[in-house]
mmCIF file of C-alpha atoms in Angstrom:
data_model
loop_
_atom_site.group_PDB
_atom_site.id
_atom_site.type_symbol
_atom_site.label_atom_id
_atom_site.label_comp_id
_atom_site.label_asym_id
_atom_site.label_seq_id
_atom_site.Cartn_x
_atom_site.Cartn_y
_atom_site.Cartn_z
ATOM 1 C CA MET A 9 -13.607 29.905 -18.096
ATOM 2 C CA TYR A 10 -13.821 26.411 -16.613
ATOM 3 C CA ALA A 11 -10.349 25.357 -17.793
ATOM 4 C CA LYS A 12 -8.728 28.598 -16.644
ATOM 5 C CA TYR A 13 -10.449 29.354 -13.345
ATOM 6 C CA ILE A 14 -12.469 26.390 -12.039
ATOM 7 C CA LYS A 15 -10.742 23.147 -13.010
ATOM 8 C CA ARG A 16 -7.665 23.600 -10.778
ATOM 9 C CA GLY A 17 -9.809 24.428 -7.740
ATOM 10 C CA LEU A 18 -11.907 21.295 -8.239
ATOM 11 C CA ASP A 19 -8.763 19.213 -8.642
ATOM 12 C CA PHE A 20 -7.393 20.502 -5.338
ATOM 13 C CA VAL A 21 -10.589 19.945 -3.343
ATOM 14 C CA LEU A 22 -11.376 16.517 -4.820
ATOM 15 C CA SER A 23 -7.813 15.183 -4.529
ATOM 16 C CA LEU A 24 -7.561 16.355 -0.902
ATOM 17 C CA TYR A 25 -10.898 14.727 -0.085
ATOM 18 C CA ALA A 26 -9.865 11.509 -1.859
ATOM 19 C CA LEU A 27 -6.542 11.355 0.009
ATOM 20 C CA ILE A 28 -8.322 11.682 3.339
ATOM 21 C CA ILE A 29 -10.972 9.058 2.513
ATOM 22 C CA LEU A 30 -8.508 6.637 0.922
ATOM 23 C CA PHE A 31 -5.755 7.045 3.529
ATOM 24 C CA PRO A 32 -6.361 3.588 5.125
ATOM 25 C CA MET A 33 -6.142 1.951 1.685
ATOM 26 C CA LEU A 34 -3.029 3.932 0.754
ATOM 27 C CA LEU A 35 -1.375 2.939 4.036
ATOM 28 C CA THR A 36 -2.267 -0.736 3.491
ATOM 29 C CA LEU A 37 -0.926 -0.707 -0.072
ATOM 30 C CA THR A 38 2.260 0.981 1.121
ATOM 31 C CA VAL A 39 2.870 -1.812 3.637
ATOM 32 C CA LEU A 40 2.010 -4.552 1.136
ATOM 33 C CA GLY A 41 4.168 -2.892 -1.490
ATOM 34 C CA THR A 42 7.137 -2.845 0.865
ATOM 35 C CA ILE A 43 6.729 -6.606 1.312
ATOM 36 C CA PHE A 44 5.994 -7.711 -2.253
ATOM 37 C CA MET A 45 8.388 -5.257 -3.932
ATOM 38 C CA ARG A 46 11.151 -6.122 -1.475
ATOM 39 C CA GLY A 47 11.826 -2.533 -0.480
ATOM 40 C CA ASN A 48 10.587 0.900 -1.509
ATOM 41 C CA PRO A 49 6.907 0.556 -2.536
ATOM 42 C CA PHE A 50 6.896 3.794 -4.543
ATOM 43 C CA PHE A 51 7.885 4.436 -8.138
ATOM 44 C CA ILE A 52 9.022 8.019 -8.735
ATOM 45 C CA GLN A 53 9.958 9.231 -12.209
ATOM 46 C CA ASP A 54 10.398 12.530 -14.055
ATOM 47 C CA ARG A 55 7.514 13.306 -16.419
ATOM 48 C CA PRO A 56 6.658 16.404 -18.483
ATOM 49 C CA GLY A 57 3.654 18.358 -17.271
ATOM 50 C CA LYS A 58 1.936 21.558 -18.374
ATOM 51 C CA ASP A 59 4.130 23.583 -20.740
ATOM 52 C CA GLU A 60 6.541 20.606 -20.639
ATOM 53 C CA LYS A 61 7.650 21.503 -17.110
ATOM 54 C CA ILE A 62 9.220 18.415 -15.524
ATOM 55 C CA PHE A 63 7.739 17.045 -12.294
ATOM 56 C CA LYS A 64 8.131 13.909 -10.168
ATOM 57 C CA LEU A 65 5.352 11.401 -10.867
ATOM 58 C CA ILE A 66 4.474 9.192 -7.885
ATOM 59 C CA LYS A 67 2.992 5.709 -8.299
ATOM 60 C CA PHE A 68 3.018 2.410 -6.467
ATOM 61 C CA ARG A 69 5.714 0.162 -7.855
ATOM 62 C CA THR A 70 4.468 -2.838 -9.821
ATOM 63 C CA MET A 71 7.853 -4.399 -10.656
ATOM 64 C CA ASP A 72 10.383 -5.706 -8.162
ATOM 65 C CA ASN A 73 14.175 -5.386 -8.402
ATOM 66 C CA ARG A 74 15.099 -8.976 -9.222
ATOM 67 C CA LYS A 75 18.391 -9.248 -11.124
ATOM 68 C CA ASP A 76 20.310 -11.925 -12.993
ATOM 69 C CA LYS A 77 23.667 -13.364 -11.922
ATOM 70 C CA LYS A 78 25.457 -10.472 -13.624
ATOM 71 C CA GLY A 79 23.546 -7.888 -11.620
ATOM 72 C CA ASN A 80 21.298 -6.765 -14.497
ATOM 73 C CA LEU A 81 17.584 -6.276 -13.963
ATOM 74 C CA LEU A 82 15.470 -9.129 -15.282
ATOM 75 C CA PRO A 83 12.959 -8.427 -18.126
ATOM 76 C CA ASP A 84 9.877 -6.392 -17.200
ATOM 77 C CA ASP A 85 7.490 -9.321 -17.678
ATOM 78 C CA ILE A 86 9.395 -11.320 -15.053
ATOM 79 C CA ARG A 87 9.733 -8.480 -12.523
ATOM 80 C CA LEU A 88 6.021 -7.688 -12.909
ATOM 81 C CA ASN A 89 4.938 -10.103 -10.183
ATOM 82 C CA LYS A 90 1.384 -11.189 -9.300
ATOM 83 C CA TYR A 91 0.928 -8.333 -6.839
ATOM 84 C CA GLY A 92 2.112 -5.836 -9.448
ATOM 85 C CA ARG A 93 -0.280 -7.254 -12.036
ATOM 86 C CA PHE A 94 -3.102 -6.907 -9.518
ATOM 87 C CA LEU A 95 -2.225 -3.251 -8.924
ATOM 88 C CA ARG A 96 -2.160 -2.509 -12.648
ATOM 89 C CA SER A 97 -5.335 -4.419 -13.485
ATOM 90 C CA THR A 98 -7.236 -2.494 -10.793
ATOM 91 C CA SER A 99 -5.399 0.816 -11.473
ATOM 92 C CA LEU A 100 -4.536 0.989 -7.757
ATOM 93 C CA ASP A 101 -0.927 1.738 -8.701
ATOM 94 C CA GLU A 102 -2.119 5.184 -9.842
ATOM 95 C CA LEU A 103 -3.538 6.276 -6.460
ATOM 96 C CA PRO A 104 -0.380 8.112 -5.231
ATOM 97 C CA GLU A 105 -0.815 10.474 -8.185
ATOM 98 C CA LEU A 106 -3.483 12.147 -6.054
ATOM 99 C CA ILE A 107 -0.507 13.808 -4.359
ATOM 100 C CA ASN A 108 0.632 15.133 -7.751
ATOM 101 C CA ILE A 109 -2.870 16.491 -8.345
ATOM 102 C CA LEU A 110 -2.965 18.165 -4.921
ATOM 103 C CA ARG A 111 0.417 19.797 -5.623
ATOM 104 C CA GLY A 112 -0.720 21.090 -9.009
ATOM 105 C CA ASP A 113 1.532 18.889 -11.136
ATOM 106 C CA MET A 114 -1.453 17.061 -12.573
ATOM 107 C CA SER A 115 -5.206 17.213 -13.009
ATOM 108 C CA ILE A 116 -7.810 14.511 -12.438
ATOM 109 C CA ILE A 117 -8.698 14.548 -16.144
ATOM 110 C CA GLY A 118 -6.181 15.258 -18.901
ATOM 111 C CA PRO A 119 -3.676 13.638 -21.274
ATOM 112 C CA ARG A 120 -1.561 11.037 -19.464
ATOM 113 C CA PRO A 121 1.995 12.204 -18.625
ATOM 114 C CA LEU A 122 4.431 10.223 -20.754
ATOM 115 C CA LEU A 123 8.199 9.760 -20.629
ATOM 116 C CA VAL A 124 10.615 12.691 -20.776
ATOM 117 C CA GLU A 125 12.526 10.815 -23.493
ATOM 118 C CA TYR A 126 9.525 11.220 -25.796
ATOM 119 C CA LEU A 127 9.689 15.026 -25.886
ATOM 120 C CA PRO A 128 11.912 15.260 -28.999
ATOM 121 C CA TRP A 129 9.622 12.891 -30.899
ATOM 122 C CA TYR A 130 6.318 14.794 -30.843
ATOM 123 C CA THR A 131 5.127 16.622 -33.932
ATOM 124 C CA LYS A 132 4.368 20.330 -33.553
ATOM 125 C CA LYS A 133 0.668 19.571 -33.330
ATOM 126 C CA GLU A 134 1.122 16.792 -30.776
ATOM 127 C CA ARG A 135 3.095 19.057 -28.464
ATOM 128 C CA HIS A 136 -0.164 20.874 -27.718
ATOM 129 C CA ARG A 137 -1.067 17.948 -25.434
ATOM 130 C CA HIS A 138 1.152 19.783 -22.936
ATOM 131 C CA ASP A 139 -0.962 22.946 -23.064
ATOM 132 C CA VAL A 140 -2.915 21.559 -20.094
ATOM 133 C CA ARG A 141 -1.973 19.650 -16.947
ATOM 134 C CA PRO A 142 -1.602 15.901 -17.498
ATOM 135 C CA GLY A 143 -4.315 13.741 -15.986
ATOM 136 C CA LEU A 144 -4.836 10.746 -13.737
ATOM 137 C CA THR A 145 -7.143 9.572 -16.509
ATOM 138 C CA GLY A 146 -8.091 10.982 -19.876
ATOM 139 C CA TRP A 147 -10.065 10.716 -23.099
ATOM 140 C CA ALA A 148 -7.482 8.364 -24.641
ATOM 141 C CA GLN A 149 -7.587 6.094 -21.584
ATOM 142 C CA ILE A 150 -11.316 5.450 -21.878
ATOM 143 C CA ASN A 151 -11.019 4.946 -25.632
ATOM 144 C CA GLY A 152 -8.619 2.051 -25.515
ATOM 145 C CA ARG A 153 -5.897 2.819 -22.995
ATOM 146 C CA ASN A 154 -2.831 0.657 -23.785
ATOM 147 C CA ALA A 155 -4.909 -1.329 -26.290
ATOM 148 C CA ILE A 156 -4.728 1.570 -28.776
ATOM 149 C CA ASP A 157 -2.433 0.266 -31.497
ATOM 150 C CA SER A 158 -0.935 3.559 -32.719
ATOM 151 C CA TRP A 159 0.528 6.623 -31.048
ATOM 152 C CA GLU A 160 -1.097 8.861 -33.661
ATOM 153 C CA GLN A 161 -4.563 7.678 -32.607
ATOM 154 C CA ARG A 162 -3.721 8.130 -28.934
ATOM 155 C CA PHE A 163 -2.524 11.689 -29.493
ATOM 156 C CA GLN A 164 -5.600 12.427 -31.578
ATOM 157 C CA TYR A 165 -7.745 11.624 -28.533
ATOM 158 C CA ASP A 166 -5.534 13.866 -26.344
ATOM 159 C CA LEU A 167 -5.892 16.808 -28.728
ATOM 160 C CA GLU A 168 -9.624 16.203 -29.046
ATOM 161 C CA TYR A 169 -9.927 16.435 -25.259
ATOM 162 C CA ILE A 170 -8.101 19.779 -25.181
ATOM 163 C CA LYS A 171 -10.493 21.198 -27.794
ATOM 164 C CA LYS A 172 -13.614 19.968 -25.956
ATOM 165 C CA ILE A 173 -12.487 20.566 -22.368
ATOM 166 C CA SER A 174 -15.412 21.487 -20.115
ATOM 167 C CA LEU A 175 -16.917 20.518 -16.769
ATOM 168 C CA PHE A 176 -19.467 18.204 -18.372
ATOM 169 C CA PHE A 177 -16.828 16.557 -20.564
ATOM 170 C CA ASP A 178 -14.617 15.953 -17.502
ATOM 171 C CA ILE A 179 -17.571 14.417 -15.660
ATOM 172 C CA LYS A 180 -18.226 12.166 -18.659
ATOM 173 C CA VAL A 181 -14.593 11.014 -18.771
ATOM 174 C CA PHE A 182 -14.570 10.400 -15.009
ATOM 175 C CA ILE A 183 -17.744 8.281 -15.058
ATOM 176 C CA MET A 184 -16.507 6.273 -18.054
ATOM 177 C CA THR A 185 -13.178 5.747 -16.267
ATOM 178 C CA ILE A 186 -14.931 4.263 -13.231
ATOM 179 C CA ALA A 187 -16.770 1.856 -15.546
ATOM 180 C CA LYS A 188 -13.480 0.848 -17.206
ATOM 181 C CA VAL A 189 -11.794 0.239 -13.852
ATOM 182 C CA ILE A 190 -14.702 -1.893 -12.590
ATOM 183 C CA LYS A 191 -14.733 -3.969 -15.781
ATOM 184 C CA ARG A 192 -10.899 -4.017 -15.907
ATOM 185 C CA SER A 193 -11.156 -3.550 -19.660
ATOM 186 C CA ASP A 194 -8.357 -2.561 -22.086
ATOM 187 C CA ILE A 195 -5.727 -3.616 -19.546
ATOM 188 C CA GLN A 196 -2.444 -4.612 -21.157
ATOM 189 C CA VAL A 197 0.870 -5.022 -19.380
ATOM 190 C CA GLY A 198 4.459 -5.763 -20.306
ATOM 191 C CA SER A 199 4.889 -7.374 -23.733
ATOM 192 C CA GLN A 200 1.105 -7.272 -24.284
ATOM 193 C CA ILE A 201 1.289 -3.543 -25.043
ATOM 194 C CA LYS A 202 1.249 -3.444 -28.838
ATOM 195 C CA VAL A 203 1.975 0.241 -29.342
ATOM 196 C CA GLY A 204 5.471 -0.002 -27.832
ATOM 197 C CA ARG A 205 7.620 3.044 -27.159
ATOM 198 C CA LEU A 206 7.042 6.310 -29.003
ATOM 199 C CA ASP A 207 10.732 6.885 -29.746
ATOM 200 C CA ASP A 208 11.109 3.391 -31.216
ATOM 201 C CA ALA A 209 7.968 3.817 -33.326
ATOM 202 C CA ARG A 210 9.065 7.183 -34.671
ATOM 203 C CA ARG A 211 12.518 5.898 -35.564
ATOM 204 C CA LYS A 212 10.854 3.407 -37.889
ATOM 205 C CA VAL A 213 9.231 6.137 -39.974
ATOM 206 C CA LYS A 214 10.525 9.284 -41.554
ATOM 207 C CA TYR A 215 9.899 11.593 -38.616
ATOM 208 C CA GLU A 216 10.568 14.713 -40.697
ATOM 209 C CA SER A 217 7.857 13.796 -43.220
ATOM 210 C CA LEU A 218 5.431 13.009 -40.383
ATOM 211 C CA ASN A 219 6.037 16.470 -38.953
ATOM 212 C CA LYS A 220 5.288 18.141 -42.293
ATOM 213 C CA LYS A 221 1.850 16.536 -42.486
ATOM 214 C CA VAL A 222 0.522 18.239 -39.333
#
């Protein structure tokens, strides 16, 4: 009952309230982002949501547009400047996703929305992570975030959340998320992220055999 009738209403009310309260901070970060990112402070990218419906994810940009002499973008670790690292370490880059939650693209708690390019690489079981709206934070995020060293473990947390979804479980995840943000724990950026890309990881194994096991 909670997942079907109550969760979306809470998401709408809480995200609207948060946007109103945090408006001065959002405005300040928009101005600072324009300066430090040398242009548009927002990062907008297609992501799969509930039932794999594609939506536009909105975040604050953490990498600038510096290019080499040939006009190619420099490596991520170089373009991730000090301001961008600050945004990521404090999770402030995620704040514009409150707009996605208000619109119904996302939920406050749920599996994180990943890249569209990953869609062909999920197993049949893993695709169930899209049975619910993706979240600003989730069970996998408080159990290791980017420090989780395998995609299989990360997806296991996502599927566990879907099975246990309830108001009290969401409250638990939210409180644990606040603690993680304050401690700035499990924060990895750029080349520090051990798990890498899902498509690259799945190319290294026999994807067909992996699919048969689930």
